[in-house]
Amino acid sequence: MNTALAVLGLASACLLAGVAEAQGGCTRIAVRRDITTLSPGEWDRIASVFRRMDADGWFEYFSAIHNGEFGNIHGNDNFFPFHRRFLQDFEEIGQRYDSGFAIPFWDELRDSRNPAGSPVLTGRLIGGNSFGGCVRDGVQSGWSLGFPNRHCLTRMFDRGGQMQSWYSPEYIFSIMQRYNDMHSFREHIEYSLHGSVHLGMGGDMGTYWSSNDIAFWLHHANLDRLWSEWQSWGHGSTMDGVNHMGAPMSLGSSLPHYGEPASSTINMGWGRMCFQYAGGTNRRAGSALSLVSSPANSTAAVAELGLRSLPESLRKKWFPRMADDAAVPNEASARDGTRGPQPAPRTAEMPLPVPRAATGRPLPHPAPLTDMWIMMHNLNRTAVASIMAEARQFVDELNAAKYLSPY
């Protein structure tokens, strides 16, 4: 098949075949894993599905959908539920080639300081920079993509051979703690991490048809993972804001393209949402840094100890779920997950003792959205400017407090 229209019949058949499963609980759960944890054999199996899907026109099909719905699924609160449904649709098609297929995610927070140096962007996985030409290594090397016209996959990093820093794990952790409504949470993720990754990668990732690039699927799986973790913090049925028509967004709102209610995407392990993320969302709410792919007893634990050492005024401002914590686990408890002897009472502005393990570097300023990106997505300029200013203030205040990030 060489056009999106050529696969519409197969798409309809696939969707109808899944109706019975969509009416109840899942009989099989796909586990989406950090791509860097996959063995060479596991990755080869996933890459084989990608290649077969491309050969049958599915990348063209999904890029046509993303292009056609672009203005309906960005800059409004369809963003998370639509993209979850879109990911599941892609994954379900992949499972028709290999029943064990699951979309991996890219833990971009871990790579935020130096994205171009990520192992994800190597020839073993999805390949690297092409400086605007054809990507020459990785799984999509040599592909001829069909949408919007016949072309090879391109990438063009935003700093030539490098990329500007993305948004840190600490900042995303702060967003998750400070915003309890979908509208605010969505804006802060969409206008920060979402945009910076697309812009940093460039090429096809900077277009309306960004789903041509496998990086798109890894990226949006990671964003969906962050949404699932935020949901586990007491926001399991939170749906508000406005949809693409400016109407109030609710669980009953109809998703663009699919025509299904937003509520159908809320619960993983139910209906068509037959997947989960490795590492899960079974932490104490708000008490562990939001990187499921980093063991809680290593880098994430060191970062959390450092954040708990901030003056209380900063913790109240940026990490309200940590603000009432008056103690830091000792170094042994950081390793084994228990709580050891607690420090003596302290005054409100007295910083907690800095753990000896809390070493690292100051936080870098993250990449801002460009004017072209803002116009392309018809984003609220005032909201974008406010969020970008907030992100810079976050970095400045934590650096001034001598916080050192282990990431």
mmCIF file of N, CA, C and O in Angstrom, residues 273-341:
data_model
loop_
_atom_site.group_PDB
_atom_site.id
_atom_site.type_symbol
_atom_site.label_atom_id
_atom_site.label_comp_id
_atom_site.label_asym_id
_atom_site.label_seq_id
_atom_site.Cartn_x
_atom_site.Cartn_y
_atom_site.Cartn_z
ATOM 1 N N MET A 273 -7.683 0.614 26.521
ATOM 2 C CA MET A 273 -6.422 1.086 27.107
ATOM 3 C C MET A 273 -5.691 -0.063 27.789
ATOM 4 O O MET A 273 -5.459 -0.075 29.004
ATOM 5 N N CYS A 274 -5.311 -1.055 26.986
ATOM 6 C CA CYS A 274 -4.749 -2.299 27.518
ATOM 7 C C CYS A 274 -3.220 -2.221 27.603
ATOM 8 O O CYS A 274 -2.500 -2.953 26.911
ATOM 9 N N PHE A 275 -2.735 -1.324 28.435
ATOM 10 C CA PHE A 275 -1.302 -1.130 28.596
ATOM 11 C C PHE A 275 -1.015 -0.572 29.977
ATOM 12 O O PHE A 275 -1.906 -0.081 30.678
ATOM 13 N N GLN A 276 0.253 -0.637 30.355
ATOM 14 C CA GLN A 276 0.738 0.023 31.559
ATOM 15 C C GLN A 276 2.202 0.374 31.328
ATOM 16 O O GLN A 276 2.800 -0.060 30.334
ATOM 17 N N TYR A 277 2.763 1.166 32.236
ATOM 18 C CA TYR A 277 4.158 1.592 32.104
ATOM 19 C C TYR A 277 5.037 0.856 33.103
ATOM 20 O O TYR A 277 4.669 0.724 34.275
ATOM 21 N N ALA A 278 6.167 0.377 32.626
ATOM 22 C CA ALA A 278 7.105 -0.300 33.513
ATOM 23 C C ALA A 278 7.517 0.643 34.629
ATOM 24 O O ALA A 278 7.784 1.818 34.407
ATOM 25 N N GLY A 279 7.555 0.148 35.844
ATOM 26 C CA GLY A 279 7.853 0.994 36.996
ATOM 27 C C GLY A 279 6.592 1.418 37.695
ATOM 28 O O GLY A 279 6.609 1.730 38.874
ATOM 29 N N GLY A 280 5.497 1.453 36.929
ATOM 30 C CA GLY A 280 4.189 1.678 37.504
ATOM 31 C C GLY A 280 3.980 3.050 38.096
ATOM 32 O O GLY A 280 4.816 3.941 37.990
ATOM 33 N N THR A 281 2.838 3.186 38.730
ATOM 34 C CA THR A 281 2.472 4.433 39.409
ATOM 35 C C THR A 281 2.052 4.099 40.838
ATOM 36 O O THR A 281 1.079 4.613 41.340
ATOM 37 N N ASN A 282 2.821 3.220 41.463
ATOM 38 C CA ASN A 282 2.434 2.726 42.783
ATOM 39 C C ASN A 282 3.248 3.363 43.901
ATOM 40 O O ASN A 282 3.431 2.801 44.961
ATOM 41 N N ARG A 283 3.747 4.574 43.665
ATOM 42 C CA ARG A 283 4.496 5.265 44.702
ATOM 43 C C ARG A 283 3.573 6.021 45.637
ATOM 44 O O ARG A 283 2.418 6.269 45.313
ATOM 45 N N ARG A 284 4.141 6.394 46.792
ATOM 46 C CA ARG A 284 3.398 7.314 47.647
ATOM 47 C C ARG A 284 3.252 8.620 46.890
ATOM 48 O O ARG A 284 4.220 9.155 46.350
ATOM 49 N N ALA A 285 2.040 9.139 46.828
ATOM 50 C CA ALA A 285 1.758 10.302 45.981
ATOM 51 C C ALA A 285 2.673 11.472 46.315
ATOM 52 O O ALA A 285 2.749 11.923 47.444
ATOM 53 N N GLY A 286 3.368 11.953 45.288
ATOM 54 C CA GLY A 286 4.153 13.166 45.425
ATOM 55 C C GLY A 286 5.446 13.006 46.191
ATOM 56 O O GLY A 286 6.074 13.989 46.547
ATOM 57 N N SER A 287 5.879 11.770 46.447
ATOM 58 C CA SER A 287 7.034 11.608 47.311
ATOM 59 C C SER A 287 8.240 10.987 46.621
ATOM 60 O O SER A 287 9.221 10.683 47.261
ATOM 61 N N ALA A 288 8.157 10.808 45.305
ATOM 62 C CA ALA A 288 9.304 10.259 44.579
ATOM 63 C C ALA A 288 9.405 10.955 43.235
ATOM 64 O O ALA A 288 8.398 11.262 42.611
ATOM 65 N N LEU A 289 10.620 11.227 42.819
ATOM 66 C CA LEU A 289 10.813 11.956 41.576
ATOM 67 C C LEU A 289 10.250 11.163 40.401
ATOM 68 O O LEU A 289 10.344 9.944 40.349
ATOM 69 N N SER A 290 9.658 11.895 39.463
ATOM 70 C CA SER A 290 8.865 11.261 38.413
ATOM 71 C C SER A 290 9.718 10.722 37.265
ATOM 72 O O SER A 290 9.613 11.163 36.133
ATOM 73 N N LEU A 291 10.563 9.783 37.577
ATOM 74 C CA LEU A 291 11.289 9.042 36.559
ATOM 75 C C LEU A 291 11.149 7.567 36.882
ATOM 76 O O LEU A 291 11.920 7.017 37.656
ATOM 77 N N VAL A 292 10.171 6.918 36.268
ATOM 78 C CA VAL A 292 9.958 5.517 36.604
ATOM 79 C C VAL A 292 11.101 4.655 36.118
ATOM 80 O O VAL A 292 11.300 3.552 36.606
ATOM 81 N N SER A 293 11.898 5.147 35.158
ATOM 82 C CA SER A 293 12.968 4.313 34.625
ATOM 83 C C SER A 293 14.255 4.426 35.421
ATOM 84 O O SER A 293 15.202 3.698 35.158
ATOM 85 N N SER A 294 14.308 5.342 36.380
ATOM 86 C CA SER A 294 15.469 5.427 37.259
ATOM 87 C C SER A 294 15.124 4.765 38.582
ATOM 88 O O SER A 294 14.121 5.121 39.202
ATOM 89 N N PRO A 295 15.903 3.782 39.036
ATOM 90 C CA PRO A 295 15.573 3.120 40.307
ATOM 91 C C PRO A 295 15.412 4.135 41.431
ATOM 92 O O PRO A 295 16.189 5.071 41.558
ATOM 93 N N ALA A 296 14.404 3.942 42.240
ATOM 94 C CA ALA A 296 14.100 4.899 43.302
ATOM 95 C C ALA A 296 15.220 4.993 44.335
ATOM 96 O O ALA A 296 15.289 5.952 45.085
ATOM 97 N N ASN A 297 16.099 3.993 44.380
ATOM 98 C CA ASN A 297 17.166 4.023 45.383
ATOM 99 C C ASN A 297 18.477 4.554 44.826
ATOM 100 O O ASN A 297 19.520 4.400 45.429
ATOM 101 N N SER A 298 18.433 5.176 43.642
ATOM 102 C CA SER A 298 19.675 5.696 43.077
ATOM 103 C C SER A 298 19.544 7.178 42.800
ATOM 104 O O SER A 298 19.388 7.979 43.720
ATOM 105 N N THR A 299 19.614 7.579 41.529
ATOM 106 C CA THR A 299 19.648 9.000 41.193
ATOM 107 C C THR A 299 18.409 9.737 41.671
ATOM 108 O O THR A 299 18.500 10.851 42.191
ATOM 109 N N ALA A 300 17.226 9.142 41.484
ATOM 110 C CA ALA A 300 15.997 9.802 41.910
ATOM 111 C C ALA A 300 15.991 10.050 43.414
ATOM 112 O O ALA A 300 15.533 11.098 43.885
ATOM 113 N N ALA A 301 16.502 9.085 44.187
ATOM 114 C CA ALA A 301 16.545 9.256 45.641
ATOM 115 C C ALA A 301 17.501 10.380 46.029
ATOM 116 O O ALA A 301 17.212 11.168 46.935
ATOM 117 N N VAL A 302 18.643 10.460 45.339
ATOM 118 C CA VAL A 302 19.595 11.537 45.615
ATOM 119 C C VAL A 302 18.960 12.888 45.318
ATOM 120 O O VAL A 302 19.084 13.850 46.093
ATOM 121 N N ALA A 303 18.251 12.989 44.161
ATOM 122 C CA ALA A 303 17.596 14.245 43.809
ATOM 123 C C ALA A 303 16.540 14.621 44.830
ATOM 124 O O ALA A 303 16.436 15.782 45.239
ATOM 125 N N GLU A 304 15.763 13.641 45.267
ATOM 126 C CA GLU A 304 14.714 13.948 46.244
ATOM 127 C C GLU A 304 15.302 14.421 47.560
ATOM 128 O O GLU A 304 14.792 15.357 48.185
ATOM 129 N N LEU A 305 16.391 13.818 47.991
ATOM 130 C CA LEU A 305 17.047 14.266 49.215
ATOM 131 C C LEU A 305 17.522 15.711 49.083
ATOM 132 O O LEU A 305 17.395 16.513 50.011
ATOM 133 N N GLY A 306 18.062 16.040 47.902
ATOM 134 C CA GLY A 306 18.504 17.412 47.682
ATOM 135 C C GLY A 306 17.360 18.397 47.724
ATOM 136 O O GLY A 306 17.484 19.500 48.281
ATOM 137 N N LEU A 307 16.221 18.021 47.139
ATOM 138 C CA LEU A 307 15.059 18.916 47.149
ATOM 139 C C LEU A 307 14.519 19.094 48.570
ATOM 140 O O LEU A 307 14.066 20.179 48.943
ATOM 141 N N ARG A 308 14.563 18.045 49.362
ATOM 142 C CA ARG A 308 14.100 18.155 50.748
ATOM 143 C C ARG A 308 15.037 19.021 51.588
ATOM 144 O O ARG A 308 14.674 19.441 52.685
ATOM 145 N N SER A 309 16.211 19.280 51.071
ATOM 146 C CA SER A 309 17.167 20.124 51.786
ATOM 147 C C SER A 309 16.991 21.599 51.483
ATOM 148 O O SER A 309 17.674 22.441 52.075
ATOM 149 N N LEU A 310 16.086 21.945 50.577
ATOM 150 C CA LEU A 310 15.836 23.347 50.251
ATOM 151 C C LEU A 310 15.183 24.063 51.432
ATOM 152 O O LEU A 310 14.483 23.433 52.242
ATOM 153 N N PRO A 311 15.357 25.368 51.551
ATOM 154 C CA PRO A 311 14.610 26.126 52.562
ATOM 155 C C PRO A 311 13.113 25.884 52.409
ATOM 156 O O PRO A 311 12.605 25.695 51.304
ATOM 157 N N GLU A 312 12.407 25.906 53.520
ATOM 158 C CA GLU A 312 10.983 25.588 53.498
ATOM 159 C C GLU A 312 10.195 26.519 52.581
ATOM 160 O O GLU A 312 9.223 26.100 51.938
ATOM 161 N N SER A 313 10.596 27.780 52.486
ATOM 162 C CA SER A 313 9.871 28.714 51.625
ATOM 163 C C SER A 313 9.909 28.256 50.170
ATOM 164 O O SER A 313 8.914 28.374 49.444
ATOM 165 N N LEU A 314 11.047 27.709 49.726
ATOM 166 C CA LEU A 314 11.136 27.217 48.356
ATOM 167 C C LEU A 314 10.364 25.922 48.181
ATOM 168 O O LEU A 314 9.750 25.692 47.133
ATOM 169 N N ARG A 315 10.403 25.086 49.198
ATOM 170 C CA ARG A 315 9.620 23.850 49.082
ATOM 171 C C ARG A 315 8.132 24.143 49.048
ATOM 172 O O ARG A 315 7.391 23.509 48.311
ATOM 173 N N LYS A 316 7.684 25.108 49.820
ATOM 174 C CA LYS A 316 6.267 25.475 49.777
ATOM 175 C C LYS A 316 5.884 26.046 48.418
ATOM 176 O O LYS A 316 4.788 25.809 47.912
ATOM 177 N N LYS A 317 6.791 26.802 47.837
ATOM 178 C CA LYS A 317 6.505 27.445 46.555
ATOM 179 C C LYS A 317 6.520 26.457 45.397
ATOM 180 O O LYS A 317 5.620 26.459 44.558
ATOM 181 N N TRP A 318 7.553 25.618 45.352
ATOM 182 C CA TRP A 318 7.766 24.768 44.177
ATOM 183 C C TRP A 318 7.388 23.310 44.393
ATOM 184 O O TRP A 318 7.093 22.600 43.425
ATOM 185 N N PHE A 319 7.398 22.851 45.646
ATOM 186 C CA PHE A 319 7.131 21.440 45.934
ATOM 187 C C PHE A 319 6.169 21.327 47.117
ATOM 188 O O PHE A 319 6.537 20.857 48.196
ATOM 189 N N PRO A 320 4.935 21.785 46.955
ATOM 190 C CA PRO A 320 4.021 21.869 48.095
ATOM 191 C C PRO A 320 3.738 20.535 48.771
ATOM 192 O O PRO A 320 3.454 20.511 49.967
ATOM 193 N N ARG A 321 3.835 19.435 48.052
ATOM 194 C CA ARG A 321 3.594 18.137 48.686
ATOM 195 C C ARG A 321 4.742 17.740 49.606
ATOM 196 O O ARG A 321 4.602 16.814 50.411
ATOM 197 N N MET A 322 5.874 18.418 49.470
ATOM 198 C CA MET A 322 7.021 18.141 50.328
ATOM 199 C C MET A 322 7.130 19.169 51.455
ATOM 200 O O MET A 322 7.980 19.020 52.339
ATOM 201 N N ALA A 323 6.299 20.193 51.418
ATOM 202 C CA ALA A 323 6.481 21.347 52.310
ATOM 203 C C ALA A 323 6.343 20.997 53.781
ATOM 204 O O ALA A 323 6.974 21.619 54.629
ATOM 205 N N ASP A 324 5.527 20.016 54.109
ATOM 206 C CA ASP A 324 5.301 19.681 55.509
ATOM 207 C C ASP A 324 6.254 18.625 56.030
ATOM 208 O O ASP A 324 6.198 18.240 57.194
ATOM 209 N N ASP A 325 7.120 18.134 55.158
ATOM 210 C CA ASP A 325 8.070 17.110 55.596
ATOM 211 C C ASP A 325 9.181 17.772 56.410
ATOM 212 O O ASP A 325 9.913 18.606 55.906
ATOM 213 N N ALA A 326 9.329 17.360 57.626
ATOM 214 C CA ALA A 326 10.313 17.994 58.510
ATOM 215 C C ALA A 326 11.576 17.180 58.668
ATOM 216 O O ALA A 326 12.431 17.503 59.472
ATOM 217 N N ALA A 327 11.674 16.083 57.920
ATOM 218 C CA ALA A 327 12.828 15.223 58.112
ATOM 219 C C ALA A 327 13.286 14.646 56.793
ATOM 220 O O ALA A 327 12.526 14.515 55.860
ATOM 221 N N VAL A 328 14.562 14.302 56.748
ATOM 222 C CA VAL A 328 15.145 13.657 55.583
ATOM 223 C C VAL A 328 15.623 12.285 55.985
ATOM 224 O O VAL A 328 16.271 12.128 57.020
ATOM 225 N N PRO A 329 15.322 11.234 55.211
ATOM 226 C CA PRO A 329 15.865 9.922 55.530
ATOM 227 C C PRO A 329 17.390 9.971 55.551
ATOM 228 O O PRO A 329 18.004 10.721 54.796
ATOM 229 N N ASN A 330 17.997 9.181 56.430
ATOM 230 C CA ASN A 330 19.457 9.167 56.430
ATOM 231 C C ASN A 330 19.970 8.399 55.223
ATOM 232 O O ASN A 330 19.204 7.859 54.442
ATOM 233 N N GLU A 331 21.286 8.348 55.060
ATOM 234 C CA GLU A 331 21.837 7.761 53.845
ATOM 235 C C GLU A 331 21.506 6.281 53.741
ATOM 236 O O GLU A 331 21.290 5.765 52.658
ATOM 237 N N ALA A 332 21.450 5.571 54.863
ATOM 238 C CA ALA A 332 21.100 4.156 54.805
ATOM 239 C C ALA A 332 19.675 3.984 54.311
ATOM 240 O O ALA A 332 19.385 3.125 53.496
ATOM 241 N N SER A 333 18.763 4.830 54.819
ATOM 242 C CA SER A 333 17.374 4.698 54.400
ATOM 243 C C SER A 333 17.204 5.057 52.945
ATOM 244 O O SER A 333 16.308 4.562 52.273
ATOM 245 N N ALA A 334 18.055 5.952 52.411
ATOM 246 C CA ALA A 334 17.980 6.275 50.988
ATOM 247 C C ALA A 334 18.337 5.065 50.142
ATOM 248 O O ALA A 334 17.880 4.926 49.023
ATOM 249 N N ARG A 335 19.174 4.186 50.718
ATOM 250 C CA ARG A 335 19.568 3.000 49.964
ATOM 251 C C ARG A 335 18.558 1.880 50.080
ATOM 252 O O ARG A 335 18.266 1.190 49.110
ATOM 253 N N ASP A 336 17.993 1.676 51.306
ATOM 254 C CA ASP A 336 17.142 0.498 51.467
ATOM 255 C C ASP A 336 15.659 0.810 51.580
ATOM 256 O O ASP A 336 14.848 -0.092 51.724
ATOM 257 N N GLY A 337 15.280 2.097 51.517
ATOM 258 C CA GLY A 337 13.877 2.467 51.512
ATOM 259 C C GLY A 337 13.249 2.589 52.879
ATOM 260 O O GLY A 337 12.055 2.825 53.006
ATOM 261 N N THR A 338 14.006 2.407 53.970
ATOM 262 C CA THR A 338 13.478 2.558 55.318
ATOM 263 C C THR A 338 13.758 3.952 55.824
ATOM 264 O O THR A 338 14.530 4.698 55.241
ATOM 265 N N ARG A 339 13.157 4.308 56.934
ATOM 266 C CA ARG A 339 13.412 5.612 57.542
ATOM 267 C C ARG A 339 14.238 5.410 58.801
ATOM 268 O O ARG A 339 13.844 4.725 59.726
ATOM 269 N N GLY A 340 15.409 6.026 58.821
ATOM 270 C CA GLY A 340 16.312 5.909 59.955
ATOM 271 C C GLY A 340 16.062 6.990 60.977
ATOM 272 O O GLY A 340 15.010 7.634 60.987
ATOM 273 N N PRO A 341 17.017 7.269 61.852
ATOM 274 C CA PRO A 341 16.872 8.305 62.876
ATOM 275 C C PRO A 341 16.580 9.658 62.245
ATOM 276 O O PRO A 341 17.130 10.010 61.210
#
